[in-house]
Amino acid sequence: MKVLETERLVLRRVTQADAPFILVLVNEPAWLRFIGDRGVKTLEDAWGYIRNGPHVSYERHGFGLYLVERKSDGAPLGMCGLLKRDSLEHVDIGYALLPAYWGQGYAQEAVSATLAHGLRDFGLKRIAAIVSNDNASSIKVLSRLGLRFEKHIRLPGATEEISLYLTPP
C-alpha cells in the first residue's frame, strides 16, 4: 500500500514479499553499526521482523517504517518511517538505505516527505531523530531538514550515548 510519493520515490508499507530485501538491509555493516543487530539471519526472521515491527506499528499507531522504492524501476533502496518508542517523548523518524544509494539525495528526499507526513497527516507537533554521535551522514541529512541537536541521551539497555535531534517547536 503506497503511503507517500516524491519526485523520485515511493514509500509504501512493508509486506512479507519484502523479506529477502529486509534480510539484506538489516545485515548491512552500516545498519549493524549505527542501528544494531536485530537478530535477523533467515527469511523467516525477516518476516518476523516485518510482522512484529512495522506491521504492529501500522496497527497501533497508523504509521511505521515504510519501504523506500525508486519510482523509475521499483528498486528497493531502504526503509524510512515514523516510530513511537516508549523511551522517547516524541515520535521519531528512522531511516536506512543500502550503501549503493548513499550520496544521491534519496535519504533527504524520503526523510523530508516522511517528516511532512507526520506533521500534516498525524498532527505531530515535533518529531525526534536519534542518531549515533559518529554518524556524520545522518546528522547532515537531519540538519539540512531543520532538525536541531537537543541533547545526548542513553536509551534503556544501551551502553553508549546517542544524539537526540528535534524539529523546531
CSV table of C-alpha atoms in Angstrom, one decimal:
chain,number,residue,atom,x,y,z
A,1,MET,CA,0.0,0.0,0.0
A,2,LYS,CA,1.5,3.3,-1.2
A,3,VAL,CA,1.8,5.9,1.6
A,4,LEU,CA,3.9,8.7,0.1
A,5,GLU,CA,5.3,9.6,-3.3
A,6,THR,CA,8.0,12.1,-4.1
A,7,GLU,CA,9.6,13.1,-7.3
A,8,ARG,CA,11.8,10.0,-7.4
A,9,LEU,CA,10.5,7.7,-4.7
A,10,VAL,CA,7.5,5.7,-3.5
A,11,LEU,CA,7.2,4.9,0.2
A,12,ARG,CA,4.9,2.0,0.9
A,13,ARG,CA,4.0,-0.4,3.7
A,14,VAL,CA,6.4,-3.3,4.1
A,15,THR,CA,5.0,-6.7,3.1
A,16,GLN,CA,6.0,-10.3,3.5
A,17,ALA,CA,7.3,-10.2,-0.1
A,18,ASP,CA,9.9,-7.7,1.1
A,19,ALA,CA,11.5,-10.2,3.5
A,20,PRO,CA,14.5,-11.0,1.1
A,21,PHE,CA,15.3,-7.3,0.9
A,22,ILE,CA,14.9,-6.7,4.6
A,23,LEU,CA,17.2,-9.6,5.3
A,24,VAL,CA,19.9,-7.9,3.3
A,25,LEU,CA,19.3,-4.4,4.6
A,26,VAL,CA,19.3,-5.2,8.4
A,27,ASN,CA,22.6,-7.1,7.9
A,28,GLU,CA,24.5,-4.3,6.2
A,29,PRO,CA,27.6,-3.3,8.2
A,30,ALA,CA,26.3,0.3,8.5
A,31,TRP,CA,22.9,-0.9,9.8
A,32,LEU,CA,24.7,-3.2,12.3
A,33,ARG,CA,27.0,-0.3,13.4
A,34,PHE,CA,24.5,2.5,13.7
A,35,ILE,CA,21.2,0.8,14.3
A,36,GLY,CA,22.1,-2.5,15.8
A,37,ASP,CA,21.8,-6.3,15.3
A,38,ARG,CA,18.2,-7.3,15.2
A,39,GLY,CA,19.0,-11.0,15.1
A,40,VAL,CA,17.6,-11.3,11.5
A,41,LYS,CA,19.5,-14.2,10.0
A,42,THR,CA,17.0,-16.0,7.8
A,43,LEU,CA,14.0,-15.2,5.6
A,44,GLU,CA,11.7,-16.4,8.4
A,45,ASP,CA,13.5,-14.0,10.8
A,46,ALA,CA,13.0,-11.2,8.3
A,47,TRP,CA,9.3,-11.9,8.1
A,48,GLY,CA,9.1,-11.9,11.9
A,49,TYR,CA,10.9,-8.6,12.0
A,50,ILE,CA,8.3,-7.1,9.5
A,51,ARG,CA,5.4,-8.7,11.3
A,52,ASN,CA,6.5,-7.7,14.8
A,53,GLY,CA,7.9,-4.3,13.9
A,54,PRO,CA,6.3,-2.3,11.0
A,55,HIS,CA,3.0,-4.3,11.0
A,56,VAL,CA,2.5,-3.9,14.7
A,57,SER,CA,3.3,-0.1,14.4
A,58,TYR,CA,0.8,0.3,11.5
A,59,GLU,CA,-1.9,-1.3,13.6
A,60,ARG,CA,-1.1,0.5,16.8
A,61,HIS,CA,-0.2,4.0,15.5
A,62,GLY,CA,-1.2,4.2,11.9
A,63,PHE,CA,2.4,4.7,10.9
A,64,GLY,CA,5.7,2.8,10.9
A,65,LEU,CA,8.7,2.0,8.8
A,66,TYR,CA,8.0,2.1,5.1
A,67,LEU,CA,9.9,0.5,2.2
A,68,VAL,CA,11.6,3.2,0.0
A,69,GLU,CA,11.4,2.3,-3.7
A,70,ARG,CA,12.8,4.1,-6.7
A,71,LYS,CA,9.9,5.2,-8.8
A,72,SER,CA,11.7,4.7,-12.1
A,73,ASP,CA,12.3,1.0,-11.7
A,74,GLY,CA,10.8,-0.1,-8.5
A,75,ALA,CA,14.2,-0.9,-6.9
A,76,PRO,CA,14.0,-1.2,-3.1
A,77,LEU,CA,16.5,1.3,-1.7
A,78,GLY,CA,15.9,1.1,2.1
A,79,MET,CA,13.4,2.0,4.7
A,80,CYS,CA,12.1,5.3,6.2
A,81,GLY,CA,9.3,5.9,8.6
A,82,LEU,CA,8.0,7.1,11.9
A,83,LEU,CA,8.4,5.1,15.2
A,84,LYS,CA,6.9,5.5,18.6
A,85,ARG,CA,9.3,4.4,21.3
A,86,ASP,CA,8.2,4.2,24.9
A,87,SER,CA,11.6,5.7,25.9
A,88,LEU,CA,11.2,8.9,23.8
A,89,GLU,CA,8.7,11.7,24.4
A,90,HIS,CA,8.2,12.4,20.7
A,91,VAL,CA,7.6,10.1,17.7
A,92,ASP,CA,10.9,9.7,15.9
A,93,ILE,CA,12.0,9.2,12.3
A,94,GLY,CA,14.1,6.3,11.3
A,95,TYR,CA,15.8,5.6,8.0
A,96,ALA,CA,18.4,3.4,6.4
A,97,LEU,CA,19.4,2.9,2.7
A,98,LEU,CA,21.6,0.4,1.1
A,99,PRO,CA,25.1,1.9,0.6
A,100,ALA,CA,24.7,1.7,-3.2
A,101,TYR,CA,22.1,4.5,-2.9
A,102,TRP,CA,24.0,6.8,-0.5
A,103,GLY,CA,25.1,10.3,-1.6
A,104,GLN,CA,22.3,10.7,-4.2
A,105,GLY,CA,19.8,12.7,-2.2
A,106,TYR,CA,17.4,9.7,-1.7
A,107,ALA,CA,17.7,9.8,2.1
A,108,GLN,CA,17.0,13.5,2.3
A,109,GLU,CA,14.0,13.1,-0.1
A,110,ALA,CA,12.5,10.2,1.9
A,111,VAL,CA,13.1,11.9,5.3
A,112,SER,CA,11.6,15.2,4.1
A,113,ALA,CA,8.5,13.5,2.8
A,114,THR,CA,8.1,11.5,6.0
A,115,LEU,CA,8.5,14.5,8.3
A,116,ALA,CA,5.9,16.4,6.3
A,117,HIS,CA,3.6,13.3,6.5
A,118,GLY,CA,3.9,13.1,10.3
A,119,LEU,CA,3.3,16.8,10.9
A,120,ARG,CA,0.5,17.1,8.4
A,121,ASP,CA,-1.3,13.7,8.5
A,122,PHE,CA,-0.8,12.7,12.1
A,123,GLY,CA,-0.8,16.2,13.7
A,124,LEU,CA,2.5,15.7,15.4
A,125,LYS,CA,3.9,18.9,16.8
A,126,ARG,CA,7.5,17.8,16.9
A,127,ILE,CA,9.4,14.8,15.5
A,128,ALA,CA,12.6,13.5,17.0
A,129,ALA,CA,15.5,11.7,15.5
A,130,ILE,CA,18.1,9.6,17.3
A,131,VAL,CA,21.5,9.2,15.8
A,132,SER,CA,24.9,7.7,16.7
A,133,ASN,CA,27.3,10.5,17.5
A,134,ASP,CA,29.7,9.4,14.8
A,135,ASN,CA,27.1,9.0,12.0
A,136,ALA,CA,28.1,12.2,10.2
A,137,SER,CA,26.0,11.4,7.1
A,138,SER,CA,22.7,11.1,9.0
A,139,ILE,CA,23.5,14.1,11.1
A,140,LYS,CA,24.0,16.1,7.9
A,141,VAL,CA,20.6,14.9,6.5
A,142,LEU,CA,18.8,15.8,9.7
A,143,SER,CA,20.5,19.2,9.9
A,144,ARG,CA,19.7,20.1,6.3
A,145,LEU,CA,16.0,19.3,7.0
A,146,GLY,CA,15.9,21.6,10.0
A,147,LEU,CA,16.2,19.2,12.9
A,148,ARG,CA,18.4,20.6,15.7
A,149,PHE,CA,20.6,18.9,18.3
A,150,GLU,CA,18.8,18.8,21.6
A,151,LYS,CA,20.9,16.7,23.9
A,152,HIS,CA,22.8,13.4,24.4
A,153,ILE,CA,20.7,10.5,25.7
A,154,ARG,CA,21.1,6.9,26.6
A,155,LEU,CA,18.2,4.6,25.6
A,156,PRO,CA,17.2,1.9,28.1
A,157,GLY,CA,19.6,-1.1,27.9
A,158,ALA,CA,22.1,0.9,25.7
A,159,THR,CA,25.8,1.2,26.6
A,160,GLU,CA,26.5,4.3,24.6
A,161,GLU,CA,25.0,7.8,24.5
A,162,ILE,CA,23.4,8.9,21.2
A,163,SER,CA,22.3,12.3,20.0
A,164,LEU,CA,18.7,13.5,20.1
A,165,TYR,CA,17.6,15.8,17.4
A,166,LEU,CA,14.1,17.6,17.2
A,167,THR,CA,12.1,19.5,14.6
A,168,PRO,CA,11.6,23.1,15.7
A,169,PRO,CA,8.6,23.8,18.0
